[in-house]
Tab-separated table of C-alpha atoms in Angstrom:
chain	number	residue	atom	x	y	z
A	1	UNK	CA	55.583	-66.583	142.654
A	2	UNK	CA	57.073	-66.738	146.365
A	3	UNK	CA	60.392	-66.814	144.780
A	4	UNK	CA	59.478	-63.492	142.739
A	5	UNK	CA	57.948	-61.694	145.653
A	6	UNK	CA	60.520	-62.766	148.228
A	7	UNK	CA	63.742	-63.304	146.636
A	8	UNK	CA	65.913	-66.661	146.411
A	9	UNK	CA	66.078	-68.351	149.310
A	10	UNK	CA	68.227	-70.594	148.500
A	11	UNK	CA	71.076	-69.062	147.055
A	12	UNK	CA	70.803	-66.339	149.906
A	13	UNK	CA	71.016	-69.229	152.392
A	14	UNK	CA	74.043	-70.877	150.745
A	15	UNK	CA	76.020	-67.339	151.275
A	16	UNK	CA	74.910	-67.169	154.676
A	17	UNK	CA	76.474	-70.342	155.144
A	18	UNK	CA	79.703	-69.672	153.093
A	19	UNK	CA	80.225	-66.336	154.726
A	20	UNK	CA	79.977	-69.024	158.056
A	21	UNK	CA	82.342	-71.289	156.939
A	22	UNK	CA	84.595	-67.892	156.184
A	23	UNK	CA	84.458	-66.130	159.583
A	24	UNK	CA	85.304	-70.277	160.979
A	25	UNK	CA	88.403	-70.689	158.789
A	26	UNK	CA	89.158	-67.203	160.033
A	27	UNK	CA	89.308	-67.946	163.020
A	28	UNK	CA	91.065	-70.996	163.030
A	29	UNK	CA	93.831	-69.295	161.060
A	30	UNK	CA	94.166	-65.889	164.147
A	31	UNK	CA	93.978	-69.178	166.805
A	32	UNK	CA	97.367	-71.035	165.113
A	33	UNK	CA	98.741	-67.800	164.516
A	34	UNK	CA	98.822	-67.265	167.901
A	35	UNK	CA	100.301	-70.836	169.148
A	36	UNK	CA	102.951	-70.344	166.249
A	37	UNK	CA	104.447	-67.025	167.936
A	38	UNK	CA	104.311	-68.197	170.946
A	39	UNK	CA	106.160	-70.651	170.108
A	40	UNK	CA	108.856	-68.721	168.546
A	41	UNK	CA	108.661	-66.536	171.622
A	42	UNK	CA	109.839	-69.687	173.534
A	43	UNK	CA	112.440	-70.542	170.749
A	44	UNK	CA	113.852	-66.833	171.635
A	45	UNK	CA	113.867	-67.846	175.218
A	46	UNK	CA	116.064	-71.242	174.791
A	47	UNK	CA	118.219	-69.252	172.311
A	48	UNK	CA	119.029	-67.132	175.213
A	49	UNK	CA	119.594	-69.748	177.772
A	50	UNK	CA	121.867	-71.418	175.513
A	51	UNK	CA	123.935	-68.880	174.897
A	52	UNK	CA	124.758	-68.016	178.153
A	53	UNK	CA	125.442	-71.801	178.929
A	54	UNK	CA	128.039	-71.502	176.160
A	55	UNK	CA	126.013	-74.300	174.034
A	56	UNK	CA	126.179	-72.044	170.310
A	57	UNK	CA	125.140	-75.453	168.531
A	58	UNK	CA	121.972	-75.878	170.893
A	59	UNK	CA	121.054	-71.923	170.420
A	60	UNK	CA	121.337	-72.130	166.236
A	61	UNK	CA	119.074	-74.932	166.475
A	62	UNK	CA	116.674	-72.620	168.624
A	63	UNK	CA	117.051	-69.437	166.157
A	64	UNK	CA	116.008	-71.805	162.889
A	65	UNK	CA	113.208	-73.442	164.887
A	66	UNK	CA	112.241	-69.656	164.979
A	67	UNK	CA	112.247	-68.703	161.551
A	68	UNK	CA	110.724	-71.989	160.945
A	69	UNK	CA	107.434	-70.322	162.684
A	70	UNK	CA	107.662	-66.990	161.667
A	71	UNK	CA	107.374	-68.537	157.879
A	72	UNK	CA	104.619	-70.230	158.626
A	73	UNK	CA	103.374	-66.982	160.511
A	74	UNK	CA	103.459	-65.202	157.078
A	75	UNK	CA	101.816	-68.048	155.986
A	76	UNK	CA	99.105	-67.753	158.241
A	77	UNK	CA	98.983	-64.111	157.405
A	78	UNK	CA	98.436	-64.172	153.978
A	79	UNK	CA	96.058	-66.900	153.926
A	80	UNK	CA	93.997	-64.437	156.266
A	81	UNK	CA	93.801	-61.665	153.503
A	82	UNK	CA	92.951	-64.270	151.380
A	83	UNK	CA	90.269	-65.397	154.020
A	84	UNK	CA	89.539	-61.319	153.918
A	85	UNK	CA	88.907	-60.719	150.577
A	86	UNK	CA	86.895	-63.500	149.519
A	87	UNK	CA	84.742	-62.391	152.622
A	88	UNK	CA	84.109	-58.959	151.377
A	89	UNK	CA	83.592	-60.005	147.615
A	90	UNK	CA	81.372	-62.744	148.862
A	91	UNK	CA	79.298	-59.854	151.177
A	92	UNK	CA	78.658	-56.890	147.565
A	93	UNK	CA	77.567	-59.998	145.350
A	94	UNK	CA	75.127	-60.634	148.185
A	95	UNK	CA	74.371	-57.269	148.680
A	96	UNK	CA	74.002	-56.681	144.856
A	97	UNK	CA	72.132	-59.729	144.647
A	98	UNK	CA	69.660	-58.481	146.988
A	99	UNK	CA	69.491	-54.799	145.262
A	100	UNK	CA	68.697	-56.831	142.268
A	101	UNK	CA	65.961	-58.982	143.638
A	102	UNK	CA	64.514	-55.668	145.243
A	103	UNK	CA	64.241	-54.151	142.264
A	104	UNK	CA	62.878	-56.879	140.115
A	105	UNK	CA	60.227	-57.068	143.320
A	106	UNK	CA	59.583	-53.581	142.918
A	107	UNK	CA	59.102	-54.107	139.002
A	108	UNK	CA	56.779	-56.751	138.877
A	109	UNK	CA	54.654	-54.858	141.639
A	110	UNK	CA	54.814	-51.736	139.580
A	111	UNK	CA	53.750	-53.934	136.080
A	112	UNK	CA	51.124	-55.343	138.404
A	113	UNK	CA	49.105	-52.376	139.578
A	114	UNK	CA	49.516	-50.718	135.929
A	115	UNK	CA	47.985	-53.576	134.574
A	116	UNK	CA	45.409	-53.754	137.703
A	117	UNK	CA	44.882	-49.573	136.773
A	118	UNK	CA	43.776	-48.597	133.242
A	119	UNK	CA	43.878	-45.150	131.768
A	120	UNK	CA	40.239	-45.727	130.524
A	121	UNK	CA	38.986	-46.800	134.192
A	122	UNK	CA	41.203	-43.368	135.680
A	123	UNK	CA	39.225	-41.437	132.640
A	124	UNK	CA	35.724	-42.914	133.369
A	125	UNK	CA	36.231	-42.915	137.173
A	126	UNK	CA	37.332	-38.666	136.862
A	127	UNK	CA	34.291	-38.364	134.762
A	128	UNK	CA	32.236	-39.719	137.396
A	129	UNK	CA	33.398	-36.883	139.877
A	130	UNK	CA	32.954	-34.160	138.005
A	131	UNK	CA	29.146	-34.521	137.013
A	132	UNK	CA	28.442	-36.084	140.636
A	133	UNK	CA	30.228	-32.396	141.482
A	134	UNK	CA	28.193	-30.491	139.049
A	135	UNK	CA	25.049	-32.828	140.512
A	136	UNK	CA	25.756	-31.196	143.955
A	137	UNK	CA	25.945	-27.645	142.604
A	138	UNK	CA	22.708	-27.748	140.760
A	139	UNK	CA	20.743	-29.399	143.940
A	140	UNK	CA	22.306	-26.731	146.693
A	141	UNK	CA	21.721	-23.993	144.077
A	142	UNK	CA	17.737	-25.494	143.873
A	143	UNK	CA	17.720	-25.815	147.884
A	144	UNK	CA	18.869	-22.054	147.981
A	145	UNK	CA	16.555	-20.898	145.789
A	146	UNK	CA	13.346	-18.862	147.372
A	147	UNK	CA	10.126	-20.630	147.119
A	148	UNK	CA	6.763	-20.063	148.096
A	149	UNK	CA	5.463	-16.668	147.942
A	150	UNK	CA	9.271	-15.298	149.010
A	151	UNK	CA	9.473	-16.597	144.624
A	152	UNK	CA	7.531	-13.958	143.904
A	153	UNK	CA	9.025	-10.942	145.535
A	154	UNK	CA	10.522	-8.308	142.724
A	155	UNK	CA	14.554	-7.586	144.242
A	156	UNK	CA	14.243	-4.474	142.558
A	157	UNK	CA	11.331	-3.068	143.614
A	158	UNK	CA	12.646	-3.848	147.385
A	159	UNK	CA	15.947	-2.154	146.594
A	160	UNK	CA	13.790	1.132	145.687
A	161	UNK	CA	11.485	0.685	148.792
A	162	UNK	CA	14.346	0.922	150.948
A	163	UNK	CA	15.835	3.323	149.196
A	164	UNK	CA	12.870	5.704	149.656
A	165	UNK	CA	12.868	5.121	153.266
A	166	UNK	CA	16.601	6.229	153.484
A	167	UNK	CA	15.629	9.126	151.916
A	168	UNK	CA	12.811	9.918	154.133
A	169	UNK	CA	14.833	9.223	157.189
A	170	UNK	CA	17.480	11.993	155.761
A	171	UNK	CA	14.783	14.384	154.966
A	172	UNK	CA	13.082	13.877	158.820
A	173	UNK	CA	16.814	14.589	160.170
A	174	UNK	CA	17.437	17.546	158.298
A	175	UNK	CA	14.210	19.235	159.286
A	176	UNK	CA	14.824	18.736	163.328
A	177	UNK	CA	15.833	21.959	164.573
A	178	UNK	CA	19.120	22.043	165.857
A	179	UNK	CA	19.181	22.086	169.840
A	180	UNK	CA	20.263	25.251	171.594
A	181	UNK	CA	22.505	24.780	174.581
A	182	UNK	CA	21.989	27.128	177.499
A	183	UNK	CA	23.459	30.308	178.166
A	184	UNK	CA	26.282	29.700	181.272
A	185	UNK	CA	27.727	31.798	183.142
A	186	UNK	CA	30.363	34.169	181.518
A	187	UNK	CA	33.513	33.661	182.666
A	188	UNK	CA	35.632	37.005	183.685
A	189	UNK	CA	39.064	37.437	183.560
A	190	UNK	CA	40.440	38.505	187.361
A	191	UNK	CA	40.963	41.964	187.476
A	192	UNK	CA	38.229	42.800	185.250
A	193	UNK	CA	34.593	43.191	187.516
A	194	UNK	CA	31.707	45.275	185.945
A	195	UNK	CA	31.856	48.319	187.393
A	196	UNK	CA	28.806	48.828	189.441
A	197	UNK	CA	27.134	52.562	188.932
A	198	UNK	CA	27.827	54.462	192.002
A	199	UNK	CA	25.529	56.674	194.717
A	200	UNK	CA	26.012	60.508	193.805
A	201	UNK	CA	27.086	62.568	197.070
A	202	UNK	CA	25.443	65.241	198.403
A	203	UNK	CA	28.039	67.725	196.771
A	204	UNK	CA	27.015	66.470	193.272
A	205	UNK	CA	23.401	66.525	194.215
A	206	UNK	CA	23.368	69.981	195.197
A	207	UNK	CA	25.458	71.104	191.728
A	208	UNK	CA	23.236	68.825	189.588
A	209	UNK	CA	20.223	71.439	191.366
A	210	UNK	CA	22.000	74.292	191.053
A	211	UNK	CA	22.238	73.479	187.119
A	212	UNK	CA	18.599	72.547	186.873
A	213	UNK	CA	17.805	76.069	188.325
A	214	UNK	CA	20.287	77.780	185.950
A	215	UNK	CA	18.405	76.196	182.717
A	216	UNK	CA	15.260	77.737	183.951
């Protein structure tokens, strides 16, 4: 069951320690790689020292000592690609391996709960809900409901109750007389004064006499 749930231990531990063994060999190979040039560096070096000591013989012998270790250089080199590639194969069929185990993980959970969840048990359970649901409705519809003597009030005849007090409310409005504001002052233009009825002079007095006497 572990082995289901939690992969393969043991083949993921023997490509751990392959992929060691790798990255050692590796290593070993870049380490004589460099001792090998260097030594064909020195090789150079001798070459040079020869020639100028006018020893051709001794300086041949240097130059094939050289090639000698760049061979096995190449050598080196290729069995590091080699080194390489098995490294990276060795990594996907671990990775895939692991995709694999994920998924047949994620399978056998999946088959699990299915199993654990029946369509009946989802139908029966829904079925449950919906008349505990309709059970609520019905009990805050009852607790809603008017009861006592508020049960036996008629809606209808307190819809036309109030409507007759609208009316009668309208009615007492209409019949209000309508208020009179008071009379201001009236505004003049400038320029425009009621003339004010003037004293007759003594002139007009006398010919207003003199007019009297004449109707007579």
């Amino acid at each position: 069951m572990f082995t289901k749930v939690f992969g393969k231990p043991k083949q993921e531990a023997n490509a751990v320690a392959t992929l060691d063994k790798l990255n050692e060999t590796l290593e070993m190979l870049e380490k004589k790689e460099k001792v090998l040039m260097k030594k064909a560096s020195a090789e150079v070096e001798k070459a040079k020292e020869f020639t100028k000591a006018k020893n051709k013989r001794a300086a041949i012998q240097c130059l094939k000592r050289k090639r000698l270790y760049e061979q096995q250089i190449e050598s080196l080199g290729n069995f590091q690609l080699r080194v390489h590639d098995q490294m990276i194969m060795l990594e996907g069929a671990k990775a895939t391996t692991e995709t694999v185990d994920a998924l047949r993980t994620g399978a056998s959970a999946m088959k699990a709960m299915q199993k654990a969840t029946n369509i009946d048990d989802v139908d029966k359970t829904m079925e449950e809900i919906n008349e505990q649901t309709e059970n609520m409705k019905l009990i805050q519809e009852a607790l809603s409901a008017p009861f006592g003597a508020a049960a036996d009030f008629d809606e209808d005849e307190l819809e036309a109750e109030l409507e007759e007090l609208e009316g009668a409310e309208l009615e007492e409005q209409l019949l209000q007389p309508a208020a009179t504001t008071p009379a201001g002052p009236v505004d003049v233009p400038p320029g425009r004064q009621p003339v004010r009825p003037q004293k007759n002079t003594a002139e007009e007095d006398e010919l207003a006499a003199l007019q009297a006497e004449m109707a007579l």
